[in-house]
Amino acid sequence: MAKSNQLVVSAHHAIPRYQQIARQLKQAISDGELVAGSRLPSSRTMALELGVARATVENAYGELVAQGWLERRGQAGTFVSPSATSGANNVANTSSQPQGAPRPFQMGLPALDGFPRALWARMMGRRLRLQTRYDLMLPEANGESTLRQAIADYLRFSRSIDCQPEQVFITAGFQAAMRLVVHTLAKPGDGIWLEDPGYRYVRPVFAEAGMALHPVPVDNEGMQIDYGLGHFPDARFALVTPAHQSPLGVALSLARRHQLLDWAAANQSWVIEDDYDSEFRYHGKPLPPIKSLDGPQRVIYAGTFSKSLFPALRVAWLVVPQQQVEAFSQHTHYLPCTAPLLIQQTIADFLREGHFWRHLKKMRLCYSERRVWLEQALQQQGFDVVPQAGGIQLVMRVSGDDRALVAKAREAGLAVQALSDWRMVSKGEGGILMSFTNLTSMAMALKVAQQLRDAIF
């Protein structure tokens, strides 16, 4: 594909035109139609041939340059990067990927090609130009006030959580949010219920604080609250992912949500609700967050922009009960928010101006399509995919030692994970965890599914 007239751009497509161009160019590079070192038409020429604005082509080129697929050589023009993949290379070979590109199936990432980078750059540039000398001072320890207000407004209308800006605390990532909770409310020896299997990367935060980690099994209705009540009734905390349990993807049933709240109220314990990807649900109506049902005021609600925007932001937030605002505020003097002020201000603008809503709507359609691509590709290879109503990852059932199978896949450059590695003490069938967010075509899904089968069988 050396000529731009082989590209097809539609004004009626669900994604912006610059992303249509970027995706097709990326696919052409992956398929070997555009080889490393090939010179692309100038943005002016490409725009004329496609009948789009020159800025549209510039945005497409800029996105691919940032991702490592293209490189600019001054007046010489724009070229396919020497490090870019080609059709002759194995997609799963990480040495042939553009530098910094996600590996196939890599979890914890949103669709990097779906984020409106050009819009974000303009908004950040505007904020930078509007900053005054007072913005050079130390920022607020609990987070920028405009962002706290924007989050409170967003949660009120999208998640039915009635909170005030002073109840919102901004942190530099989810682990930092959990450290703030621990430093404010916990003491050594306190017990915490953890989903088993559950999010493995936050356990060290609680262990370092000297807390007792209590694994509670998960079934198709989420955390088994009866088990926690029977085995660890005096625990002081429970950490749950009720919208899409991490990693199984099940939702905590409404009955168990009320049961959890009743336990917390009676025991004066705290429920930490990690609502990490509730925005991405594809089937059925989501259950209300536990925080919206929190009459006893025992729920601490945690969210992050890592999955909805992009993880490099390193920005998360907590919503704490009103009576705990003063205690949390005191501890932010020792654990202040370290997210850059410019980043916080830009996120606030992104929320207030409606871009966040539009982005989420677009990404729901994108992820729904990409999930179907991967499910169908895996099923064609004979794999058993666990159905889920939402989220940005999936579970594939396997028989035998899932850790051994994953080790083989990772040797082949596939960034899958073993379900057993997310367990604490529970036993159950093996599984392979993977993400579909950065699969840009059905052809790519078919290719990496074939590579997965070749690697583990």
C-alpha positions as CSV (number, residue, x, y, z in Angstrom):
1,M,0.0,0.0,0.0
2,A,2.1,2.9,-1.2
3,K,-0.7,5.3,-2.3
4,S,-3.1,7.1,-0.1
5,N,-6.0,6.4,-2.5
6,Q,-6.1,2.9,-1.1
7,L,-7.3,4.3,2.2
8,V,-11.1,4.6,2.8
9,V,-12.3,7.4,5.1
10,S,-16.0,7.8,6.0
11,A,-17.7,10.7,7.7
12,H,-20.3,8.3,9.0
13,H,-17.9,5.9,10.8
14,A,-18.2,5.6,14.6
15,I,-14.6,6.8,15.1
16,P,-13.0,10.1,14.0
17,R,-11.5,10.3,10.6
18,Y,-8.0,10.8,11.8
19,Q,-8.2,7.5,13.7
20,Q,-9.6,5.8,10.6
21,I,-6.5,6.9,8.7
22,A,-4.2,5.9,11.6
23,R,-5.7,2.4,12.0
24,Q,-5.5,1.7,8.3
25,L,-1.9,2.9,8.1
26,K,-1.0,0.8,11.1
27,Q,-2.6,-2.3,9.6
28,A,-0.8,-1.7,6.3
29,I,2.5,-1.6,8.3
30,S,1.6,-4.8,10.2
31,D,0.6,-6.6,7.0
32,G,3.9,-5.6,5.3
33,E,2.2,-3.5,2.7
34,L,4.1,-0.5,4.0
35,V,7.7,-1.6,4.8
36,A,10.1,0.0,7.2
37,G,11.7,3.1,5.6
38,S,8.8,3.8,3.2
39,R,8.0,7.4,2.7
40,L,4.4,8.5,3.2
41,P,2.7,11.2,1.1
42,S,2.9,14.6,2.6
43,S,-0.1,15.6,4.8
44,R,-1.2,18.1,2.1
45,T,-1.1,15.5,-0.6
46,M,-2.8,12.8,1.5
47,A,-5.5,15.3,2.5
48,L,-6.3,16.3,-1.1
49,E,-6.6,12.7,-2.2
50,L,-8.8,11.7,0.7
51,G,-10.9,14.8,0.7
52,V,-10.2,15.7,4.3
53,A,-8.6,18.6,6.1
54,R,-4.9,18.6,6.3
55,A,-5.1,18.8,10.1
56,T,-6.9,15.4,10.0
57,V,-3.9,13.8,8.3
58,E,-1.5,15.6,10.6
59,N,-3.3,14.2,13.6
60,A,-3.2,10.7,12.2
61,Y,0.5,11.0,11.4
62,G,1.2,12.5,14.9
63,E,-0.5,9.6,16.6
64,L,1.5,7.0,14.8
65,V,4.7,8.9,15.4
66,A,4.0,9.0,19.1
67,Q,3.3,5.2,19.1
68,G,6.5,4.5,17.2
69,W,5.0,3.4,13.9
70,L,6.2,6.4,12.0
71,E,9.0,8.9,12.3
72,R,9.5,12.4,10.9
73,R,12.8,13.3,9.2
74,G,12.4,17.0,9.0
75,Q,11.9,18.4,5.4
76,A,12.5,14.9,4.0
77,G,9.0,13.9,5.2
78,T,7.4,11.1,7.2
79,F,8.6,7.5,7.0
80,V,7.7,4.1,8.4
81,S,9.8,3.6,11.4
82,P,12.6,0.9,11.1
83,S,11.3,-0.6,14.4
84,A,7.8,-1.0,13.1
85,T,6.3,-4.5,12.5
86,S,5.9,-5.9,9.1
87,G,3.9,-8.8,7.7
88,A,7.0,-10.9,7.5
89,N,7.5,-10.6,11.3
90,N,5.8,-12.4,14.0
91,V,3.3,-10.0,15.7
92,A,4.0,-11.5,19.0
93,N,7.8,-11.0,18.7
94,T,8.4,-8.1,21.0
95,S,11.6,-7.2,19.3
96,S,9.7,-6.3,16.1
97,Q,7.1,-4.1,17.9
98,P,7.5,-0.4,17.7
99,Q,9.4,0.8,20.8
100,G,7.0,1.0,23.8
101,A,4.1,-0.6,22.0
102,P,1.9,-2.9,24.1
103,R,2.5,-6.6,23.7
104,P,-0.4,-8.8,22.5
105,F,-3.0,-9.4,25.2
106,Q,-1.3,-7.0,27.7
107,M,-3.7,-6.2,30.6
108,G,-4.3,-3.0,32.4
109,L,-4.3,-0.8,29.3
110,P,-7.1,1.0,27.5
111,A,-7.1,1.3,23.7
112,L,-4.2,3.6,23.2
113,D,-5.2,4.3,19.6
114,G,-8.6,5.4,20.8
115,F,-7.6,8.3,23.0
116,P,-8.0,11.8,21.4
117,R,-4.4,12.8,21.8
118,A,-4.7,15.9,19.6
119,L,-7.6,17.2,21.6
120,W,-5.8,16.4,24.8
121,A,-2.7,18.3,23.6
122,R,-4.7,21.4,22.7
123,M,-6.5,21.4,26.1
124,M,-3.2,20.9,28.0
125,G,-1.6,23.7,25.9
126,R,-4.5,26.0,26.7
127,R,-4.1,25.3,30.4
128,L,-0.4,25.9,30.2
129,R,-1.0,29.3,28.5
130,L,-3.6,30.3,31.2
131,Q,-1.5,29.4,34.2
132,T,-0.4,32.2,36.4
133,R,2.6,32.6,38.7
134,Y,0.4,31.4,41.6
135,D,0.2,28.0,39.9
136,L,3.9,27.6,40.6
137,M,3.2,27.3,44.3
138,L,2.7,24.0,46.1
139,P,-0.7,22.5,45.0
140,E,-3.4,21.5,47.3
141,A,-2.5,18.4,49.3
142,N,-5.8,16.7,48.7
143,G,-5.9,17.6,45.0
144,E,-6.8,20.4,42.7
145,S,-10.2,21.9,43.7
146,T,-11.5,22.1,40.1
147,L,-10.9,18.4,39.5
148,R,-12.5,17.5,42.8
149,Q,-15.6,19.5,41.8
150,A,-15.6,17.9,38.4
151,I,-15.4,14.4,39.8
152,A,-18.2,15.1,42.3
153,D,-20.4,16.3,39.5
154,Y,-19.6,13.3,37.3
155,L,-20.3,10.8,40.1
156,R,-23.6,12.5,41.0
157,F,-25.0,12.2,37.5
158,S,-23.3,9.0,36.3
159,R,-23.1,6.8,39.4
160,S,-25.8,8.3,41.6
161,I,-23.2,9.1,44.3
162,D,-24.2,12.2,46.2
163,C,-20.9,13.7,47.4
164,Q,-19.3,17.1,48.0
165,P,-16.0,18.2,46.5
166,E,-14.4,18.2,50.0
167,Q,-15.1,14.5,50.2
168,V,-13.0,13.8,47.1
169,F,-9.3,13.2,47.5
170,I,-7.0,13.0,44.5
171,T,-4.0,10.7,44.6
172,A,-1.2,9.7,42.3
173,G,-2.6,6.3,41.4
174,F,-4.6,3.5,43.1
175,Q,-1.8,2.2,45.3
176,A,-1.4,5.8,46.7
177,A,-5.1,5.9,47.3
178,M,-4.9,2.7,49.3
179,R,-1.9,4.0,51.3
180,L,-3.9,7.1,52.2
181,V,-6.8,4.9,53.5
182,V,-4.4,2.7,55.5
183,H,-2.6,5.6,57.1
184,T,-5.8,7.3,58.0
185,L,-8.0,4.5,59.2
186,A,-6.0,1.3,59.8
187,K,-3.6,0.1,62.5
188,P,-1.3,-2.9,62.5
189,G,-3.2,-6.2,63.0
190,D,-6.4,-5.0,61.4
191,G,-8.0,-7.6,59.2
192,I,-9.1,-7.0,55.6
193,W,-11.3,-9.2,53.4
194,L,-9.7,-9.6,50.0
195,E,-11.4,-11.3,47.0
196,D,-9.8,-14.6,46.1
197,P,-8.9,-14.6,43.3
198,G,-8.5,-10.9,43.3
199,Y,-6.4,-7.9,42.3
200,R,-2.9,-9.0,43.2
201,Y,-1.0,-5.8,42.9
202,V,-2.5,-4.0,45.9
203,R,-1.9,-6.7,48.5
204,P,1.6,-5.4,49.3
205,V,0.2,-2.1,50.5
206,F,-1.9,-3.8,53.2
207,A,0.9,-6.3,54.1
208,E,3.4,-3.5,54.5
209,A,1.0,-1.8,57.0
210,G,1.0,-4.9,59.1
211,M,-2.6,-5.8,58.3
212,A,-4.0,-9.3,58.3
213,L,-5.0,-10.4,54.8
214,H,-8.1,-12.5,54.8
215,P,-8.9,-14.3,51.5
216,V,-12.6,-14.6,50.8
217,P,-13.7,-16.9,47.9
218,V,-15.5,-15.5,44.8
219,D,-18.3,-17.3,42.9
220,N,-20.7,-16.2,40.2
221,E,-22.3,-13.6,42.5
222,G,-19.0,-12.1,43.6
223,M,-17.4,-12.2,47.0
224,Q,-19.0,-14.8,49.3
225,I,-20.0,-12.5,52.2
226,D,-21.2,-15.5,54.2
227,Y,-17.7,-17.0,54.1
228,G,-16.2,-13.7,55.4
229,L,-18.8,-13.5,58.2
230,G,-18.1,-17.1,59.2
231,H,-14.4,-17.0,59.1
232,F,-13.3,-13.4,59.7
233,P,-16.3,-11.6,61.3
234,D,-14.1,-9.1,63.2
235,A,-12.2,-7.7,60.1
236,R,-12.0,-4.0,59.9
237,F,-12.0,-3.7,56.1
238,A,-13.3,-5.3,53.0
239,L,-11.9,-4.5,49.5
240,V,-14.3,-5.4,46.7
241,T,-14.6,-4.8,43.0
242,P,-18.4,-5.1,42.7
243,A,-19.0,-3.8,39.1
244,H,-16.7,-6.3,37.4
245,Q,-14.8,-8.5,39.8
246,S,-11.1,-8.4,39.1
247,P,-10.2,-10.8,37.4
248,L,-13.3,-13.0,37.0
249,G,-15.6,-10.2,35.7
250,V,-18.7,-11.2,37.7
251,A,-20.9,-8.6,39.5
252,L,-21.5,-8.6,43.2
253,S,-25.2,-9.4,43.6
254,L,-27.5,-6.8,45.1
255,A,-28.3,-9.0,48.1
256,R,-24.6,-9.4,48.9
257,R,-24.1,-5.7,48.6
258,H,-26.7,-5.1,51.3
259,Q,-25.3,-7.9,53.3
260,L,-21.8,-6.3,53.1
261,L,-23.2,-2.9,54.2
262,D,-25.1,-4.5,57.1
263,W,-21.8,-6.2,58.3
264,A,-19.9,-2.9,58.0
265,A,-22.5,-1.0,60.0
266,A,-22.8,-3.5,62.7
267,N,-19.1,-4.1,63.1
268,Q,-18.0,-0.4,62.5
269,S,-15.9,-1.7,59.6
270,W,-15.0,-0.1,56.3
271,V,-15.9,-1.2,52.8
272,I,-13.4,-0.1,50.1
273,E,-15.2,-0.1,46.8
274,D,-12.8,-0.3,43.8
275,D,-14.9,0.8,40.8
276,Y,-12.0,0.5,38.4
277,D,-13.8,-0.1,35.1
278,S,-17.6,0.3,35.7
279,E,-17.9,2.6,32.7
280,F,-17.4,-0.4,30.3
281,R,-20.4,-2.6,30.4
282,Y,-21.8,-4.1,27.2
283,H,-24.9,-6.1,28.2
284,G,-27.6,-5.4,30.7
285,K,-28.0,-2.6,33.1
286,P,-25.3,-2.2,35.8
287,L,-26.1,-2.5,39.4
288,P,-25.8,0.7,41.5
289,P,-22.4,1.2,43.2
290,I,-22.3,0.2,46.9
291,K,-21.5,3.8,47.7
292,S,-24.9,4.9,46.3
293,L,-26.5,2.6,48.9
294,D,-24.3,3.7,51.8
295,G,-26.8,4.9,54.4
296,P,-24.5,3.9,57.3
297,Q,-21.6,5.9,55.7
298,R,-19.1,3.0,55.9
299,V,-18.0,2.9,52.2
300,I,-14.9,4.5,50.8
301,Y,-15.2,4.8,47.0
302,A,-12.1,4.5,44.8
303,G,-11.8,5.2,41.1
304,T,-9.0,5.9,38.6
305,F,-8.5,7.4,35.2
306,S,-6.0,4.7,34.2
307,K,-8.6,2.6,32.4
308,S,-11.0,5.3,31.2
309,L,-8.3,7.7,29.8
310,F,-4.7,6.3,30.0
311,P,-2.5,4.9,32.8
312,A,0.4,7.4,32.3
313,L,-1.7,10.0,34.0
314,R,-1.2,8.2,37.4
315,V,-4.4,9.9,38.8
316,A,-6.9,8.2,41.1
317,W,-9.5,9.5,43.6
318,L,-11.3,8.6,46.8
319,V,-14.7,9.6,48.0
320,V,-14.8,9.3,51.8
321,P,-17.7,9.7,54.2
322,Q,-18.3,13.2,55.4
323,Q,-17.4,12.5,59.0
324,Q,-13.9,11.3,57.8
325,V,-13.0,14.3,55.7
326,E,-11.0,16.0,58.5
327,A,-9.1,12.8,59.3
328,F,-8.2,12.3,55.7
329,S,-7.3,16.0,55.2
330,Q,-4.8,15.8,58.1
331,H,-3.1,12.7,56.6
332,T,-2.7,14.4,53.2
333,H,-0.1,16.6,54.9
334,Y,2.1,13.5,55.2
335,L,0.8,11.8,52.0
336,P,0.1,14.8,49.7
337,C,-1.2,14.3,46.1
338,T,1.8,14.3,43.8
339,A,-0.1,14.3,40.5
340,P,1.1,17.3,38.5
341,L,-1.2,20.3,38.7
342,L,-1.2,20.7,34.9
343,I,-2.5,17.1,34.6
344,Q,-5.2,17.6,37.2
345,Q,-6.4,20.8,35.6
346,T,-6.6,19.3,32.1
347,I,-8.5,16.3,33.4
348,A,-11.0,18.7,35.1
349,D,-11.5,20.5,31.8
350,F,-11.9,17.2,30.0
351,L,-14.7,16.3,32.4
352,R,-16.4,19.7,32.6
353,E,-16.5,20.2,28.8
354,G,-18.2,16.9,28.1
355,H,-15.2,15.2,26.4
356,F,-15.1,12.5,29.0
357,W,-18.7,11.4,28.3
358,R,-18.1,11.4,24.5
359,H,-14.9,9.4,24.9
360,L,-16.5,6.8,27.1
361,K,-19.4,6.4,24.7
362,K,-16.9,5.9,21.8
363,M,-14.8,3.4,23.8
364,R,-17.8,1.3,24.8
365,L,-18.5,0.7,21.1
366,C,-14.8,0.1,20.4
367,Y,-14.4,-2.4,23.3
368,S,-17.6,-4.2,22.5
369,E,-16.4,-4.8,18.9
370,R,-12.8,-5.8,20.0
371,R,-14.1,-8.2,22.6
372,V,-16.2,-10.0,19.9
373,W,-13.2,-10.2,17.7
374,L,-11.1,-11.9,20.3
375,E,-13.9,-14.2,21.5
376,Q,-14.5,-15.4,18.0
377,A,-10.8,-15.8,17.2
378,L,-10.2,-17.8,20.4
379,Q,-13.3,-20.0,19.8
380,Q,-12.1,-20.7,16.3
381,Q,-8.9,-22.1,17.9
382,G,-11.0,-24.3,20.2
383,F,-10.6,-22.2,23.3
384,D,-13.3,-21.9,26.0
385,V,-14.0,-18.2,26.8
386,V,-15.9,-17.3,30.0
387,P,-18.8,-15.0,29.1
388,Q,-18.8,-11.6,30.8
389,A,-21.0,-8.5,30.7
390,G,-18.3,-5.9,30.6
391,G,-14.8,-4.9,31.5
392,I,-11.6,-4.7,29.4
393,Q,-10.2,-8.2,29.9
394,L,-11.5,-11.7,29.7
395,V,-10.8,-15.2,31.1
396,M,-10.2,-18.3,29.0
397,R,-10.7,-21.6,30.7
398,V,-7.8,-24.1,30.4
399,S,-7.2,-27.6,31.8
400,G,-3.9,-28.4,33.4
401,D,-1.3,-26.1,34.9
402,D,-2.2,-22.6,33.8
403,R,1.1,-21.2,35.1
404,A,3.0,-23.6,32.8
405,L,0.9,-22.7,29.8
406,V,1.3,-19.0,30.5
407,A,5.1,-19.4,30.8
408,K,5.1,-20.8,27.3
409,A,3.0,-18.0,25.9
410,R,5.1,-15.4,27.5
411,E,8.2,-16.9,26.0
412,A,6.5,-16.3,22.6
413,G,6.0,-12.6,23.5
414,L,2.3,-12.9,24.5
415,A,1.5,-10.9,27.7
416,V,-1.1,-13.2,29.2
417,Q,-1.4,-14.0,32.9
418,A,-2.3,-17.1,34.8
419,L,-5.5,-17.1,36.9
420,S,-3.7,-19.1,39.6
421,D,-1.3,-16.2,40.1
422,W,-4.3,-14.1,41.2
423,R,-5.4,-16.6,43.9
424,M,-4.3,-16.6,47.5
425,V,-5.5,-19.9,48.9
426,S,-8.6,-20.7,46.9
427,K,-8.6,-23.6,44.5
428,G,-10.4,-23.8,41.1
429,E,-10.1,-24.4,37.4
430,G,-7.2,-22.9,35.6
431,G,-7.5,-19.9,33.4
432,I,-5.6,-17.5,31.2
433,L,-6.3,-13.8,31.6
434,M,-5.9,-11.4,28.7
435,S,-7.0,-8.1,27.4
436,F,-8.5,-7.2,24.0
437,T,-8.3,-3.4,24.1
438,N,-5.4,-3.0,21.7
439,L,-6.5,-5.4,19.0
440,T,-7.1,-3.1,16.1
441,S,-8.7,-5.5,13.6
442,M,-10.2,-9.0,13.3
443,A,-7.2,-10.0,11.4
444,M,-5.0,-9.1,14.3
445,A,-7.2,-11.0,16.7
446,L,-7.1,-14.1,14.5
447,K,-3.3,-13.9,14.2
448,V,-2.6,-13.6,17.9
449,A,-5.1,-16.3,18.8
450,Q,-3.3,-18.6,16.4
451,Q,0.0,-17.7,18.0
452,L,-1.4,-18.4,21.4
453,R,-2.5,-21.9,20.4
454,D,0.9,-22.5,18.7
455,A,2.7,-21.4,21.9
456,I,0.9,-23.5,24.5
457,F,0.0,-26.7,22.5
